[in-house]
Amino acid sequence: YARQPHEPGEPMLEVDELIVPKHPNHRLSFSVRAGEIVGLYGLVGAGRTELMRVLFGIDPALGGKIRVGGVPVSPRTPVDAIDAGIALVPEDRKQQGLVVEMTVRRNVSLAGLRRNQQLIGMLNHQVETRDTEDMIEKLKIKTPGSDQIAQFLSGGNQQKVVLGKWLALRPRILLLDEPTRGVYVG
């Protein structure tokens, strides 16, 4: 990996006095600027996953403020978070990130169903195919083709499909919860 120095941009995610349900006595405040990569770590149960679930609208915040690009947001559902430009690659790809019985193409297009609609509500298959082929190429997903059933891919390639689903949306903020869990180290 070749590192290239750059100056971080404006604050992209600002969290002020956020209270998550599992740890109501701990208020969280932090800021992430455009171009920064921030890692959260801790023992199991320390609250990392719970924070991401609140930021992505899966669980409600008990208090505090969230701003994305300076705009206040209150994600009450994942759709609200997606609309605000937030994406989440969950810890458990098979239970929460993929529909393993579906094809690579259908999995990559899931998060963008509303975005990829045509005026009459039908799915734009050209955009779906373009996004999928783009993610297969960029992420080097080893698959015989976009119509391969996801369950027959290796764990690492399944994880790439989950990541591709969110990258295809070009989110402003990408949350990764244990992104290498269950992935072959090599």
Tab-separated table of C-alpha atoms in Angstrom:
chain	number	residue	atom	x	y	z
A	1	TYR	CA	0.000	0.000	0.000
A	2	ALA	CA	1.491	3.303	-1.075
A	3	ARG	CA	0.650	6.094	1.321
A	4	GLN	CA	0.192	9.527	-0.132
A	5	PRO	CA	0.084	12.476	2.236
A	6	HIS	CA	-2.949	14.724	2.025
A	7	GLU	CA	-4.611	17.389	4.092
A	8	PRO	CA	-7.922	16.362	5.650
A	9	GLY	CA	-10.896	18.404	4.505
A	10	GLU	CA	-13.820	19.893	6.359
A	11	PRO	CA	-15.583	17.963	9.133
A	12	MET	CA	-17.653	15.244	7.477
A	13	LEU	CA	-19.051	13.481	10.581
A	14	GLU	CA	-19.542	15.315	13.855
A	15	VAL	CA	-20.904	13.545	16.900
A	16	ASP	CA	-21.716	15.657	19.953
A	17	GLU	CA	-22.715	14.157	23.316
A	18	LEU	CA	-24.277	11.122	21.602
A	19	ILE	CA	-25.871	8.588	23.937
A	20	VAL	CA	-26.308	5.016	22.706
A	21	PRO	CA	-28.891	2.744	24.383
A	22	LYS	CA	-26.452	0.081	25.568
A	23	HIS	CA	-24.153	2.574	27.340
A	24	PRO	CA	-26.400	5.448	28.471
A	25	ASN	CA	-23.869	6.788	30.997
A	26	HIS	CA	-21.214	7.477	28.372
A	27	ARG	CA	-21.586	10.474	26.096
A	28	LEU	CA	-19.623	10.276	22.860
A	29	SER	CA	-18.155	13.271	21.058
A	30	PHE	CA	-15.786	13.183	18.094
A	31	SER	CA	-15.267	14.588	14.632
A	32	VAL	CA	-14.022	12.974	11.420
A	33	ARG	CA	-12.828	15.173	8.583
A	34	ALA	CA	-13.100	14.399	4.873
A	35	GLY	CA	-10.243	12.136	3.826
A	36	GLU	CA	-9.566	10.798	7.326
A	37	ILE	CA	-9.652	7.146	8.288
A	38	VAL	CA	-10.572	6.652	11.938
A	39	GLY	CA	-10.434	3.341	13.757
A	40	LEU	CA	-12.476	2.492	16.835
A	41	TYR	CA	-11.340	-0.420	18.904
A	42	GLY	CA	-12.071	-2.049	22.218
A	43	LEU	CA	-12.988	-5.267	23.892
A	44	VAL	CA	-16.153	-7.091	22.913
A	45	GLY	CA	-19.063	-5.183	24.436
A	46	ALA	CA	-17.188	-1.874	24.634
A	47	GLY	CA	-19.774	-0.191	22.395
A	48	ARG	CA	-18.171	0.003	18.945
A	49	THR	CA	-20.945	-1.919	17.179
A	50	GLU	CA	-23.626	-0.149	19.194
A	51	LEU	CA	-22.274	3.253	18.108
A	52	MET	CA	-22.318	2.217	14.449
A	53	ARG	CA	-25.862	0.889	14.783
A	54	VAL	CA	-27.005	4.269	16.113
A	55	LEU	CA	-25.144	6.207	13.403
A	56	PHE	CA	-26.750	3.983	10.756
A	57	GLY	CA	-30.275	4.349	12.187
A	58	ILE	CA	-30.728	0.752	13.323
A	59	ASP	CA	-31.010	1.726	16.997
A	60	PRO	CA	-32.275	5.102	18.240
A	61	ALA	CA	-29.943	7.548	19.962
A	62	LEU	CA	-31.019	8.495	23.491
A	63	GLY	CA	-29.567	11.968	23.097
A	64	GLY	CA	-26.919	14.067	21.410
A	65	LYS	CA	-26.414	15.391	17.927
A	66	ILE	CA	-25.055	14.002	14.656
A	67	ARG	CA	-24.004	16.173	11.717
A	68	VAL	CA	-22.947	14.995	8.264
A	69	GLY	CA	-21.153	17.625	6.224
A	70	GLY	CA	-22.320	20.237	8.725
A	71	VAL	CA	-25.989	19.303	8.322
A	72	PRO	CA	-27.826	17.919	11.380
A	73	VAL	CA	-29.180	14.408	10.840
A	74	SER	CA	-31.265	12.127	13.039
A	75	PRO	CA	-31.198	8.717	11.377
A	76	ARG	CA	-34.239	6.829	12.641
A	77	THR	CA	-33.906	4.112	9.996
A	78	PRO	CA	-31.119	2.863	7.721
A	79	VAL	CA	-32.923	4.607	4.832
A	80	ASP	CA	-32.466	7.929	6.682
A	81	ALA	CA	-28.766	7.160	7.133
A	82	ILE	CA	-28.331	6.208	3.468
A	83	ASP	CA	-30.096	9.420	2.422
A	84	ALA	CA	-27.638	11.344	4.632
A	85	GLY	CA	-24.707	9.623	2.901
A	86	ILE	CA	-23.849	7.050	5.581
A	87	ALA	CA	-23.136	3.409	4.724
A	88	LEU	CA	-22.442	0.459	7.045
A	89	VAL	CA	-20.565	-2.755	6.324
A	90	PRO	CA	-21.816	-4.860	9.252
A	91	GLU	CA	-19.831	-7.287	11.373
A	92	ASP	CA	-21.748	-10.393	10.262
A	93	ARG	CA	-21.769	-10.411	6.462
A	94	LYS	CA	-23.911	-13.533	6.098
A	95	GLN	CA	-26.659	-12.447	8.491
A	96	GLN	CA	-26.662	-8.677	7.923
A	97	GLY	CA	-24.633	-7.841	4.819
A	98	LEU	CA	-25.625	-10.328	2.122
A	99	VAL	CA	-28.577	-12.255	0.880
A	100	VAL	CA	-26.506	-15.366	0.197
A	101	GLU	CA	-29.167	-16.986	-1.991
A	102	MET	CA	-29.095	-14.022	-4.398
A	103	THR	CA	-26.608	-13.232	-7.151
A	104	VAL	CA	-23.629	-10.926	-6.870
A	105	ARG	CA	-25.439	-8.400	-9.091
A	106	ARG	CA	-28.580	-8.385	-6.966
A	107	ASN	CA	-26.545	-8.047	-3.750
A	108	VAL	CA	-24.491	-5.134	-5.107
A	109	SER	CA	-27.661	-3.359	-6.215
A	110	LEU	CA	-29.640	-3.822	-2.981
A	111	ALA	CA	-28.571	-0.620	-1.226
A	112	GLY	CA	-29.231	1.427	-4.361
A	113	LEU	CA	-32.725	0.167	-5.196
A	114	ARG	CA	-34.348	3.560	-4.596
A	115	ARG	CA	-31.547	5.385	-6.421
A	116	ASN	CA	-31.658	3.016	-9.402
A	117	GLN	CA	-35.410	3.254	-10.010
A	118	GLN	CA	-36.767	4.538	-13.253
A	119	LEU	CA	-39.659	6.992	-13.203
A	120	ILE	CA	-42.266	4.228	-13.221
A	121	GLY	CA	-40.663	2.438	-10.265
A	122	MET	CA	-38.925	-0.276	-12.277
A	123	LEU	CA	-35.276	-1.095	-11.646
A	124	ASN	CA	-32.787	0.353	-14.123
A	125	HIS	CA	-30.930	-2.811	-15.114
A	126	GLN	CA	-28.281	-0.881	-17.045
A	127	VAL	CA	-27.223	1.030	-13.916
A	128	GLU	CA	-27.387	-2.166	-11.840
A	129	THR	CA	-25.142	-4.014	-14.317
A	130	ARG	CA	-22.722	-1.085	-14.677
A	131	ASP	CA	-22.335	-0.698	-10.901
A	132	THR	CA	-21.823	-4.440	-10.409
A	133	GLU	CA	-19.245	-4.806	-13.171
A	134	ASP	CA	-17.453	-1.714	-11.845
A	135	MET	CA	-17.268	-3.164	-8.316
A	136	ILE	CA	-16.171	-6.612	-9.583
A	137	GLU	CA	-13.313	-4.930	-11.431
A	138	LYS	CA	-12.286	-2.365	-8.799
A	139	LEU	CA	-12.460	-4.770	-5.852
A	140	LYS	CA	-11.112	-7.722	-7.828
A	141	ILE	CA	-14.021	-9.945	-6.810
A	142	LYS	CA	-13.229	-13.481	-7.929
A	143	THR	CA	-16.463	-14.662	-9.479
A	144	PRO	CA	-17.389	-16.392	-12.747
A	145	GLY	CA	-19.770	-13.500	-13.381
A	146	SER	CA	-22.287	-11.128	-11.861
A	147	ASP	CA	-24.984	-13.838	-11.899
A	148	GLN	CA	-22.986	-16.090	-9.526
A	149	ILE	CA	-24.924	-16.938	-6.337
A	150	ALA	CA	-23.165	-15.177	-3.431
A	151	GLN	CA	-23.075	-18.241	-1.146
A	152	PHE	CA	-20.703	-19.991	-3.547
A	153	LEU	CA	-18.049	-17.270	-3.254
A	154	SER	CA	-15.210	-17.464	-0.742
A	155	GLY	CA	-15.633	-15.501	2.493
A	156	GLY	CA	-13.275	-12.788	1.301
A	157	ASN	CA	-15.129	-12.367	-1.964
A	158	GLN	CA	-18.459	-12.280	-0.128
A	159	GLN	CA	-17.036	-9.461	1.998
A	160	LYS	CA	-15.970	-7.634	-1.179
A	161	VAL	CA	-19.550	-7.911	-2.480
A	162	VAL	CA	-20.849	-6.333	0.746
A	163	LEU	CA	-18.274	-3.555	0.467
A	164	GLY	CA	-19.101	-3.079	-3.225
A	165	LYS	CA	-22.794	-2.713	-2.402
A	166	TRP	CA	-21.987	0.389	-0.366
A	167	LEU	CA	-19.156	1.792	-2.489
A	168	ALA	CA	-21.479	1.758	-5.516
A	169	LEU	CA	-23.549	4.412	-3.688
A	170	ARG	CA	-20.476	6.635	-3.197
A	171	PRO	CA	-21.283	7.359	0.469
A	172	ARG	CA	-19.918	10.383	2.285
A	173	ILE	CA	-19.190	8.226	5.352
A	174	LEU	CA	-18.352	4.523	5.252
A	175	LEU	CA	-18.618	2.665	8.568
A	176	LEU	CA	-16.842	-0.707	8.679
A	177	ASP	CA	-17.611	-2.971	11.638
A	178	GLU	CA	-14.963	-5.725	11.873
A	179	PRO	CA	-14.366	-5.691	8.098
A	180	THR	CA	-11.807	-8.520	8.163
A	181	ARG	CA	-13.766	-10.914	10.394
A	182	GLY	CA	-13.847	-14.361	8.831
A	183	VAL	CA	-11.659	-13.314	5.911
A	184	TYR	CA	-8.623	-15.435	5.019
A	185	VAL	CA	-5.521	-13.538	6.129
A	186	GLY	CA	-3.579	-14.257	2.908
